[in-house]
PDB file of C-alpha atoms and ligand atoms in Angstrom:
ATOM      1  CA  MET A   1      26.115 -26.576 -12.680  1.00 65.00           C
ATOM      2  CA  ALA A   2      25.450 -28.221  -9.372  1.00 89.00           C
ATOM      3  CA  GLY A   3      22.475 -26.473  -7.939  1.00 96.00           C
ATOM      4  CA  LEU A   4      18.903 -27.443  -8.285  1.00 98.00           C
ATOM      5  CA  PHE A   5      16.422 -24.864  -9.950  1.00 98.00           C
ATOM      6  CA  ILE A   6      12.756 -24.788  -9.634  1.00 98.00           C
ATOM      7  CA  SER A   7       9.888 -22.975 -10.850  1.00 98.00           C
ATOM      8  CA  PHE A   8       6.324 -21.814  -9.729  1.00 98.00           C
ATOM      9  CA  GLU A   9       3.906 -20.783 -12.130  1.00 98.00           C
ATOM     10  CA  GLY A  10       0.169 -20.543 -12.519  1.00 96.00           C
ATOM     11  CA  VAL A  11      -2.302 -17.655 -13.109  1.00 92.00           C
ATOM     12  CA  ASP A  12      -2.191 -14.748 -10.990  1.00 88.00           C
ATOM     13  CA  GLY A  13      -3.803 -15.521  -7.481  1.00 87.00           C
ATOM     14  CA  VAL A  14      -3.229 -19.120  -6.974  1.00 92.00           C
ATOM     15  CA  GLY A  15      -0.843 -18.809  -4.091  1.00 94.00           C
ATOM     16  CA  LYS A  16       2.700 -19.228  -5.556  1.00 96.00           C
ATOM     17  CA  SER A  17       4.415 -16.617  -3.598  1.00 97.00           C
ATOM     18  CA  THR A  18       2.995 -18.546  -0.378  1.00 97.00           C
ATOM     19  CA  GLN A  19       4.263 -21.811  -1.390  1.00 98.00           C
ATOM     20  CA  ALA A  20       7.547 -20.401  -2.591  1.00 98.00           C
ATOM     21  CA  GLU A  21       8.354 -18.991   0.745  1.00 98.00           C
ATOM     22  CA  ARG A  22       7.092 -22.049   2.304  1.00 98.00           C
ATOM     23  CA  LEU A  23       9.571 -24.302   0.114  1.00 98.00           C
ATOM     24  CA  ARG A  24      12.707 -21.734   0.736  1.00 98.00           C
ATOM     25  CA  ASP A  25      12.118 -21.880   4.542  1.00 98.00           C
ATOM     26  CA  TYR A  26      12.035 -25.948   4.416  1.00 98.00           C
ATOM     27  CA  LEU A  27      14.791 -26.348   2.091  1.00 98.00           C
ATOM     28  CA  ARG A  28      16.779 -23.961   4.314  1.00 97.00           C
ATOM     29  CA  SER A  29      15.973 -25.887   7.614  1.00 96.00           C
ATOM     30  CA  ARG A  30      17.381 -28.898   6.040  1.00 95.00           C
ATOM     31  CA  GLY A  31      20.550 -27.166   5.483  1.00 95.00           C
ATOM     32  CA  LEU A  32      20.493 -26.391   2.022  1.00 96.00           C
ATOM     33  CA  ASN A  33      21.632 -22.750   0.368  1.00 97.00           C
ATOM     34  CA  VAL A  34      18.395 -21.223  -1.237  1.00 98.00           C
ATOM     35  CA  VAL A  35      17.769 -17.999  -3.447  1.00 98.00           C
ATOM     36  CA  LEU A  36      14.009 -17.140  -3.532  1.00 98.00           C
ATOM     37  CA  THR A  37      13.413 -14.886  -6.667  1.00 98.00           C
ATOM     38  CA  ARG A  38      10.939 -14.077  -9.271  1.00 98.00           C
ATOM     39  CA  GLU A  39      10.220 -12.535 -12.414  1.00 98.00           C
ATOM     40  CA  PRO A  40       9.629 -10.029 -13.807  1.00 98.00           C
ATOM     41  CA  GLY A  41      11.709  -8.184 -11.166  1.00 98.00           C
ATOM     42  CA  GLY A  42      14.380 -10.530  -9.985  1.00 98.00           C
ATOM     43  CA  THR A  43      17.177  -7.834 -10.437  1.00 98.00           C
ATOM     44  CA  ARG A  44      17.425  -4.052 -10.051  1.00 98.00           C
ATOM     45  CA  ILE A  45      17.283  -3.777 -14.052  1.00 98.00           C
ATOM     46  CA  GLY A  46      14.405  -6.108 -14.026  1.00 98.00           C
ATOM     47  CA  ALA A  47      12.598  -4.215 -11.691  1.00 98.00           C
ATOM     48  CA  ALA A  48      12.663  -1.137 -13.869  1.00 98.00           C
ATOM     49  CA  ILE A  49      11.173  -3.477 -16.472  1.00 98.00           C
ATOM     50  CA  ARG A  50       8.524  -4.654 -14.349  1.00 98.00           C
ATOM     51  CA  GLN A  51       7.399  -1.437 -13.748  1.00 98.00           C
ATOM     52  CA  ILE A  52       6.877  -0.686 -17.461  1.00 98.00           C
ATOM     53  CA  LEU A  53       5.025  -4.004 -17.777  1.00 97.00           C
ATOM     54  CA  LEU A  54       2.465  -3.987 -15.344  1.00 95.00           C
ATOM     55  CA  HIS A  55       1.876   0.074 -15.325  1.00 96.00           C
ATOM     56  CA  GLY A  56       3.171   1.261 -18.483  1.00 97.00           C
ATOM     57  CA  VAL A  57       5.033   4.694 -18.774  1.00 97.00           C
ATOM     58  CA  ASP A  58       3.393   8.002 -18.002  1.00 96.00           C
ATOM     59  CA  GLY A  59      -0.238   6.445 -18.679  1.00 95.00           C
ATOM     60  CA  ASP A  60       1.025   5.004 -21.652  1.00 97.00           C
ATOM     61  CA  THR A  61      -0.150   1.094 -21.572  1.00 95.00           C
ATOM     62  CA  ASP A  62      -0.433   0.193 -25.118  1.00 96.00           C
ATOM     63  CA  ILE A  63       2.396  -1.986 -25.266  1.00 96.00           C
ATOM     64  CA  ALA A  64       2.827  -4.063 -28.480  1.00 95.00           C
ATOM     65  CA  PRO A  65       2.786  -7.812 -27.912  1.00 94.00           C
ATOM     66  CA  ARG A  66       6.678  -8.092 -29.730  1.00 95.00           C
ATOM     67  CA  THR A  67       7.717  -5.316 -27.117  1.00 97.00           C
ATOM     68  CA  GLU A  68       5.992  -7.196 -24.203  1.00 97.00           C
ATOM     69  CA  ALA A  69       7.992 -10.398 -25.454  1.00 97.00           C
ATOM     70  CA  LEU A  70      10.897  -8.739 -25.485  1.00 98.00           C
ATOM     71  CA  LEU A  71      10.979  -6.946 -22.308  1.00 98.00           C
ATOM     72  CA  TYR A  72       9.965 -10.504 -20.326  1.00 98.00           C
ATOM     73  CA  ALA A  73      12.971 -11.723 -22.258  1.00 98.00           C
ATOM     74  CA  ALA A  74      15.040  -8.652 -21.134  1.00 98.00           C
ATOM     75  CA  ASP A  75      14.241  -9.284 -17.645  1.00 98.00           C
ATOM     76  CA  ARG A  76      14.917 -12.991 -17.921  1.00 98.00           C
ATOM     77  CA  ALA A  77      18.177 -12.782 -19.654  1.00 98.00           C
ATOM     78  CA  GLN A  78      19.268 -10.433 -16.760  1.00 98.00           C
ATOM     79  CA  HIS A  79      17.698 -12.388 -14.066  1.00 98.00           C
ATOM     80  CA  ALA A  80      19.392 -15.724 -15.846  1.00 98.00           C
ATOM     81  CA  ALA A  81      22.775 -14.017 -15.907  1.00 98.00           C
ATOM     82  CA  HIS A  82      23.115 -12.139 -12.746  1.00 98.00           C
ATOM     83  CA  VAL A  83      20.796 -14.447 -10.419  1.00 98.00           C
ATOM     84  CA  ILE A  84      19.965 -17.837 -11.365  1.00 98.00           C
ATOM     85  CA  ARG A  85      23.368 -19.033 -13.108  1.00 98.00           C
ATOM     86  CA  PRO A  86      25.664 -17.673 -10.543  1.00 98.00           C
ATOM     87  CA  ALA A  87      23.400 -19.217  -7.738  1.00 98.00           C
ATOM     88  CA  LEU A  88      23.117 -22.572  -9.376  1.00 98.00           C
ATOM     89  CA  ASP A  89      27.043 -22.669 -10.389  1.00 97.00           C
ATOM     90  CA  ALA A  90      27.949 -21.827  -6.584  1.00 97.00           C
ATOM     91  CA  GLY A  91      25.284 -25.258  -5.731  1.00 96.00           C
ATOM     92  CA  ASP A  92      22.318 -23.295  -4.482  1.00 97.00           C
ATOM     93  CA  VAL A  93      18.649 -24.032  -4.887  1.00 98.00           C
ATOM     94  CA  VAL A  94      17.119 -21.458  -6.818  1.00 98.00           C
ATOM     95  CA  ILE A  95      13.247 -21.351  -6.254  1.00 98.00           C
ATOM     96  CA  SER A  96      11.730 -18.577  -9.272  1.00 98.00           C
ATOM     97  CA  ASP A  97       8.305 -17.334  -8.785  1.00 98.00           C
ATOM     98  CA  ARG A  98       7.642 -17.565 -12.483  1.00 98.00           C
ATOM     99  CA  TYR A  99      10.033 -18.214 -15.257  1.00 98.00           C
ATOM    100  CA  ILE A 100       9.695 -18.977 -19.091  1.00 97.00           C
ATOM    101  CA  ASP A 101       6.711 -21.162 -18.797  1.00 98.00           C
ATOM    102  CA  SER A 102       4.677 -17.786 -18.063  1.00 97.00           C
ATOM    103  CA  SER A 103       5.849 -16.258 -21.163  1.00 97.00           C
ATOM    104  CA  LEU A 104       4.641 -19.204 -23.103  1.00 97.00           C
ATOM    105  CA  ALA A 105       1.293 -19.362 -21.415  1.00 95.00           C
ATOM    106  CA  TYR A 106       0.697 -15.321 -21.340  1.00 93.00           C
ATOM    107  CA  GLN A 107       2.619 -14.166 -24.227  1.00 93.00           C
ATOM    108  CA  ALA A 108       2.058 -16.821 -26.846  1.00 90.00           C
ATOM    109  CA  GLY A 109      -1.242 -17.771 -28.602  1.00 72.00           C
ATOM    110  CA  GLY A 110      -2.256 -14.439 -29.676  1.00 71.00           C
ATOM    111  CA  ARG A 111      -2.450 -13.827 -33.416  1.00 73.00           C
ATOM    112  CA  GLU A 112       1.420 -12.495 -33.401  1.00 85.00           C
ATOM    113  CA  LEU A 113       3.395 -14.452 -31.511  1.00 93.00           C
ATOM    114  CA  THR A 114       3.764 -18.002 -31.937  1.00 94.00           C
ATOM    115  CA  PRO A 115       4.787 -20.741 -28.966  1.00 94.00           C
ATOM    116  CA  ASP A 116       8.153 -21.357 -30.914  1.00 95.00           C
ATOM    117  CA  ASP A 117       8.820 -17.595 -31.315  1.00 96.00           C
ATOM    118  CA  ILE A 118       8.488 -17.585 -27.531  1.00 97.00           C
ATOM    119  CA  ARG A 119      10.455 -20.463 -26.715  1.00 97.00           C
ATOM    120  CA  ASN A 120      13.334 -19.377 -29.215  1.00 97.00           C
ATOM    121  CA  LEU A 121      13.517 -16.235 -27.483  1.00 97.00           C
ATOM    122  CA  SER A 122      13.710 -17.321 -23.729  1.00 97.00           C
ATOM    123  CA  GLU A 123      16.089 -19.906 -24.816  1.00 97.00           C
ATOM    124  CA  TRP A 124      18.303 -17.049 -26.635  1.00 98.00           C
ATOM    125  CA  ALA A 125      17.621 -14.860 -23.780  1.00 98.00           C
ATOM    126  CA  THR A 126      19.069 -17.309 -20.755  1.00 98.00           C
ATOM    127  CA  GLY A 127      21.096 -19.631 -22.983  1.00 98.00           C
ATOM    128  CA  GLY A 128      18.899 -22.463 -22.553  1.00 98.00           C
ATOM    129  CA  LEU A 129      18.394 -22.432 -19.058  1.00 98.00           C
ATOM    130  CA  TRP A 130      15.456 -24.657 -17.677  1.00 98.00           C
ATOM    131  CA  PRO A 131      14.333 -25.250 -14.293  1.00 98.00           C
ATOM    132  CA  ARG A 132      14.418 -29.130 -13.452  1.00 98.00           C
ATOM    133  CA  ARG A 133      11.450 -28.986 -11.684  1.00 98.00           C
ATOM    134  CA  THR A 134       8.149 -26.737 -12.632  1.00 98.00           C
ATOM    135  CA  TYR A 135       5.170 -26.525 -10.016  1.00 98.00           C
ATOM    136  CA  VAL A 136       2.084 -25.450 -11.765  1.00 98.00           C
ATOM    137  CA  LEU A 137      -0.451 -24.123  -9.151  1.00 98.00           C
ATOM    138  CA  ASP A 138      -3.809 -24.581 -10.669  1.00 97.00           C
ATOM    139  CA  MET A 139      -7.446 -23.749  -9.724  1.00 93.00           C
ATOM    140  CA  ASP A 140     -10.381 -21.988 -11.166  1.00 87.00           C
ATOM    141  CA  PHE A 141     -10.667 -18.388 -12.077  1.00 75.00           C
ATOM    142  CA  ALA A 142     -13.383 -18.076  -9.714  1.00 73.00           C
ATOM    143  CA  ASP A 143     -11.318 -19.004  -6.920  1.00 73.00           C
ATOM    144  CA  SER A 144      -8.226 -17.183  -7.950  1.00 69.00           C
ATOM    145  CA  ALA A 145      -9.965 -14.097  -8.660  1.00 68.00           C
ATOM    146  CA  ALA A 146     -11.594 -14.223  -4.979  1.00 69.00           C
ATOM    147  CA  ARG A 147      -7.900 -14.324  -3.362  1.00 71.00           C
ATOM    148  CA  LEU A 148      -6.812 -11.594  -5.246  1.00 65.00           C
ATOM    149  CA  THR A 149      -6.677  -8.418  -3.268  1.00 61.00           C
ATOM    150  CA  GLY A 150      -5.505  -4.635  -4.070  1.00 59.00           C
ATOM    151  CA  GLU A 151      -5.916  -2.762  -7.156  1.00 53.00           C
ATOM    152  CA  ALA A 152      -5.768  -4.880 -10.107  1.00 57.00           C
ATOM    153  CA  ASP A 153      -3.092  -4.315 -12.364  1.00 58.00           C
ATOM    154  CA  ARG A 154      -2.789  -4.065 -16.080  1.00 51.00           C
ATOM    155  CA  LEU A 155      -2.811  -7.959 -16.577  1.00 51.00           C
ATOM    156  CA  GLU A 156      -5.149  -8.930 -13.609  1.00 58.00           C
ATOM    157  CA  SER A 157      -7.864  -6.679 -15.340  1.00 60.00           C
ATOM    158  CA  SER A 158      -7.619  -8.461 -18.587  1.00 64.00           C
ATOM    159  CA  GLY A 159     -10.720 -10.736 -17.496  1.00 77.00           C
ATOM    160  CA  ARG A 160     -11.803 -14.034 -17.085  1.00 80.00           C
ATOM    161  CA  ALA A 161     -11.208 -15.509 -20.495  1.00 83.00           C
ATOM    162  CA  PHE A 162      -7.727 -14.250 -20.698  1.00 83.00           C
ATOM    163  CA  PHE A 163      -7.472 -16.247 -17.342  1.00 85.00           C
ATOM    164  CA  SER A 164      -9.013 -19.240 -18.267  1.00 89.00           C
ATOM    165  CA  ARG A 165      -7.094 -19.570 -21.699  1.00 90.00           C
ATOM    166  CA  THR A 166      -3.886 -18.885 -19.621  1.00 91.00           C
ATOM    167  CA  ARG A 167      -4.747 -21.829 -17.284  1.00 94.00           C
ATOM    168  CA  GLN A 168      -5.465 -24.088 -20.232  1.00 94.00           C
ATOM    169  CA  GLU A 169      -1.741 -23.010 -21.576  1.00 95.00           C
ATOM    170  CA  PHE A 170      -0.211 -23.792 -18.558  1.00 97.00           C
ATOM    171  CA  LEU A 171      -2.024 -27.346 -18.131  1.00 97.00           C
ATOM    172  CA  ALA A 172      -0.789 -27.968 -21.920  1.00 97.00           C
ATOM    173  CA  LEU A 173       2.785 -27.282 -21.082  1.00 97.00           C
ATOM    174  CA  ALA A 174       2.492 -29.763 -17.960  1.00 98.00           C
ATOM    175  CA  GLN A 175       0.825 -32.433 -20.064  1.00 98.00           C
ATOM    176  CA  ALA A 176       3.910 -32.127 -22.575  1.00 98.00           C
ATOM    177  CA  ASP A 177       6.580 -32.612 -20.085  1.00 98.00           C
ATOM    178  CA  PRO A 178       5.400 -34.682 -17.454  1.00 98.00           C
ATOM    179  CA  GLU A 179       9.390 -35.114 -16.422  1.00 98.00           C
ATOM    180  CA  ARG A 180       9.540 -31.709 -15.420  1.00 98.00           C
ATOM    181  CA  PHE A 181       6.383 -30.621 -14.394  1.00 98.00           C
ATOM    182  CA  ARG A 182       3.989 -31.396 -11.423  1.00 98.00           C
ATOM    183  CA  VAL A 183       0.703 -29.759 -11.595  1.00 98.00           C
ATOM    184  CA  ILE A 184      -0.794 -29.184  -8.065  1.00 98.00           C
ATOM    185  CA  ASP A 185      -4.333 -28.543  -7.226  1.00 97.00           C
ATOM    186  CA  ALA A 186      -4.477 -25.214  -5.472  1.00 96.00           C
ATOM    187  CA  SER A 187      -7.725 -24.947  -4.793  1.00 94.00           C
ATOM    188  CA  ARG A 188      -7.412 -26.756  -1.281  1.00 95.00           C
ATOM    189  CA  SER A 189      -6.051 -25.474   1.799  1.00 95.00           C
ATOM    190  CA  ILE A 190      -2.342 -24.060   2.154  1.00 97.00           C
ATOM    191  CA  GLU A 191      -1.072 -27.285   4.162  1.00 98.00           C
ATOM    192  CA  GLU A 192      -2.602 -29.456   1.576  1.00 98.00           C
ATOM    193  CA  VAL A 193      -0.803 -27.752  -1.366  1.00 98.00           C
ATOM    194  CA  TRP A 194       2.345 -27.707   0.667  1.00 98.00           C
ATOM    195  CA  ASP A 195       2.165 -31.449   1.609  1.00 98.00           C
ATOM    196  CA  ASP A 196       2.032 -32.381  -2.201  1.00 98.00           C
ATOM    197  CA  ILE A 197       5.093 -29.944  -3.047  1.00 98.00           C
ATOM    198  CA  ARG A 198       7.118 -31.211   0.345  1.00 98.00           C
ATOM    199  CA  ARG A 199       6.266 -34.922  -0.934  1.00 97.00           C
ATOM    200  CA  ASP A 200       7.584 -34.043  -4.315  1.00 98.00           C
ATOM    201  CA  VAL A 201      10.810 -32.025  -3.314  1.00 98.00           C
ATOM    202  CA  ASP A 202      11.788 -34.762  -0.687  1.00 96.00           C
ATOM    203  CA  GLY A 203      12.173 -36.944  -3.975  1.00 95.00           C
ATOM    204  CA  LEU A 204      14.493 -34.343  -5.761  1.00 95.00           C
ATOM    205  CA  VAL A 205      16.886 -33.522  -2.380  1.00 90.00           C
ATOM    206  CA  PRO A 206      16.781 -36.965  -0.892  1.00 64.00           C
ATOM    207  CA  ASP A 207      20.637 -36.773   0.794  1.00 64.00           C
ATOM    208  CA  ALA A 208      19.530 -33.282   2.583  1.00 53.00           C
ATOM    209  CA  SER A 209      20.408 -33.349   6.286  1.00 55.00           C
ATOM    210  CA  PRO A 210      17.544 -34.008   8.309  1.00 55.00           C
ATOM    211  CA  ARG A 211      16.395 -31.095  10.719  1.00 54.00           C
ATOM    212  CA  PRO A 212      17.349 -31.228  14.414  1.00 54.00           C
ATOM    213  CA  ALA A 213      13.084 -31.468  15.011  1.00 53.00           C
ATOM    214  CA  GLU A 214      13.172 -34.886  13.003  1.00 51.00           C
ATOM    215  CA  MET A 215      15.914 -36.284  14.288  1.00 51.00           C
ATOM    216  CA  ALA A 216      14.429 -35.861  17.648  1.00 52.00           C
ATOM    217  CA  ASP A 217      10.828 -37.554  16.237  1.00 53.00           C
ATOM    218  CA  ALA A 218      13.030 -40.160  14.540  1.00 51.00           C
ATOM    219  CA  ALA A 219      14.623 -40.921  17.721  1.00 50.00           C
ATOM    220  CA  SER A 220      11.400 -40.857  20.007  1.00 50.00           C
ATOM    221  CA  ALA A 221       9.401 -43.074  17.360  1.00 49.00           C
ATOM    222  CA  ARG A 222      12.155 -46.016  17.441  1.00 47.00           C
ATOM    223  CA  PRO A 223      11.630 -47.793  20.377  1.00 45.00           C
ATOM    224  CA  GLY A 224       7.601 -48.828  19.663  1.00 42.00           C
ATOM    225  CA  GLY A 225       8.071 -47.893  15.851  1.00 39.00           C
ATOM    226  CA  ALA A 226       8.003 -49.931  12.461  1.00 39.00           C
ATOM    227  CA  ARG A 227      11.076 -51.550  11.763  1.00 37.00           C
TER     228      ARG A 227
HETATM  229  P1  TYD B   1       2.843 -10.639 -10.498  1.00 50.98           P
HETATM  230  O1  TYD B   1       2.273  -9.185  -9.641  1.00 50.98           O
HETATM  231  O2  TYD B   1       4.361 -10.889  -9.985  1.00 50.98           O
HETATM  232  O3  TYD B   1       1.966 -11.690 -10.332  1.00 50.98           O
HETATM  233  P2  TYD B   1       1.836 -12.503  -9.595  1.00 50.98           P
HETATM  234  O4  TYD B   1       1.865 -12.317  -8.051  1.00 50.98           O
HETATM  235  O5  TYD B   1       0.519 -13.307 -10.249  1.00 50.98           O
HETATM  236  O6  TYD B   1       3.008 -13.681 -10.004  1.00 50.98           O
HETATM  237  O7  TYD B   1       2.791  -9.904 -12.133  1.00 50.98           O
HETATM  238  C1  TYD B   1       3.324 -10.700 -12.712  1.00 50.98           C
HETATM  239  C2  TYD B   1       2.656 -10.599 -14.345  1.00 50.98           C
HETATM  240  O8  TYD B   1       3.516 -10.748 -15.106  1.00 50.98           O
HETATM  241  C3  TYD B   1       1.631 -12.057 -14.074  1.00 50.98           C
HETATM  242  O9  TYD B   1       0.151 -11.166 -14.517  1.00 50.98           O
HETATM  243  C4  TYD B   1       2.220 -12.643 -15.290  1.00 50.98           C
HETATM  244  C5  TYD B   1       2.844 -11.783 -16.410  1.00 50.98           C
HETATM  245  N1  TYD B   1       3.957 -12.171 -17.136  1.00 50.98           N
HETATM  246  C6  TYD B   1       3.837 -12.463 -18.067  1.00 50.98           C
HETATM  247  O10 TYD B   1       2.973 -12.351 -18.819  1.00 50.98           O
HETATM  248  N2  TYD B   1       5.035 -13.051 -19.016  1.00 50.98           N
HETATM  249  C7  TYD B   1       6.252 -13.561 -18.308  1.00 50.98           C
HETATM  250  O11 TYD B   1       6.981 -14.297 -19.044  1.00 50.98           O
HETATM  251  C8  TYD B   1       6.099 -13.418 -16.477  1.00 50.98           C
HETATM  252  C9  TYD B   1       7.095 -13.785 -16.147  1.00 50.98           C
HETATM  253  C10 TYD B   1       5.103 -12.673 -16.056  1.00 50.98           C
END
């Protein structure tokens, strides 16, 4: 598998989608083929699963914890098989707005499901496909809640304790695997957050061809610039 797999994680409202789009545009401008996708709902089958997960069916939103874990895993299995693996095999960059770590942070830790259960389920669902880099966008509940607009869905209405616990889960996951994770302070401006991500990703794709604008910058900087 020749491509590069990157995921964005964090609680709702931290700006993952904005940064994932920036990253897509940036890497495209550097001449790379980029697939931006998301979970749940990165495939047509997944979109149907997403609808059930976030809104229930005919007013029934009482999803048992094991059902919920299996639905997220089913969405991920379809996503890995039909979107992520084919793109990576073609040498593309895949950016996923949420992936396995969301299941570990949101579904594990209740009374019924252990982190091992969730990890095994997702590994089985994806054939053990993990991202090379995961950006956890991290901020306080008060800040992220203030950013959420529109009608709260089933998960977003679960409240502060749920958010705080989930946030801590993401931080614990990141701490356990510093090689794969980068924790980004998402309470700052979009530009500052993006700057951290761009600097890191430049280290992952060092041989990407420079943009025309950058070549022009470099050329004009050369005469009086440092050696
Ligand atoms: P979404 O509207 O995509 O949230 P966001 O825009 O914040 O990413 O809804 C996804 C919700 O699903 C989100 O609250 C997190 C939750 N989720 C899980 O609980 N487990 C998972 O494995 C995934 C992928 C998402």
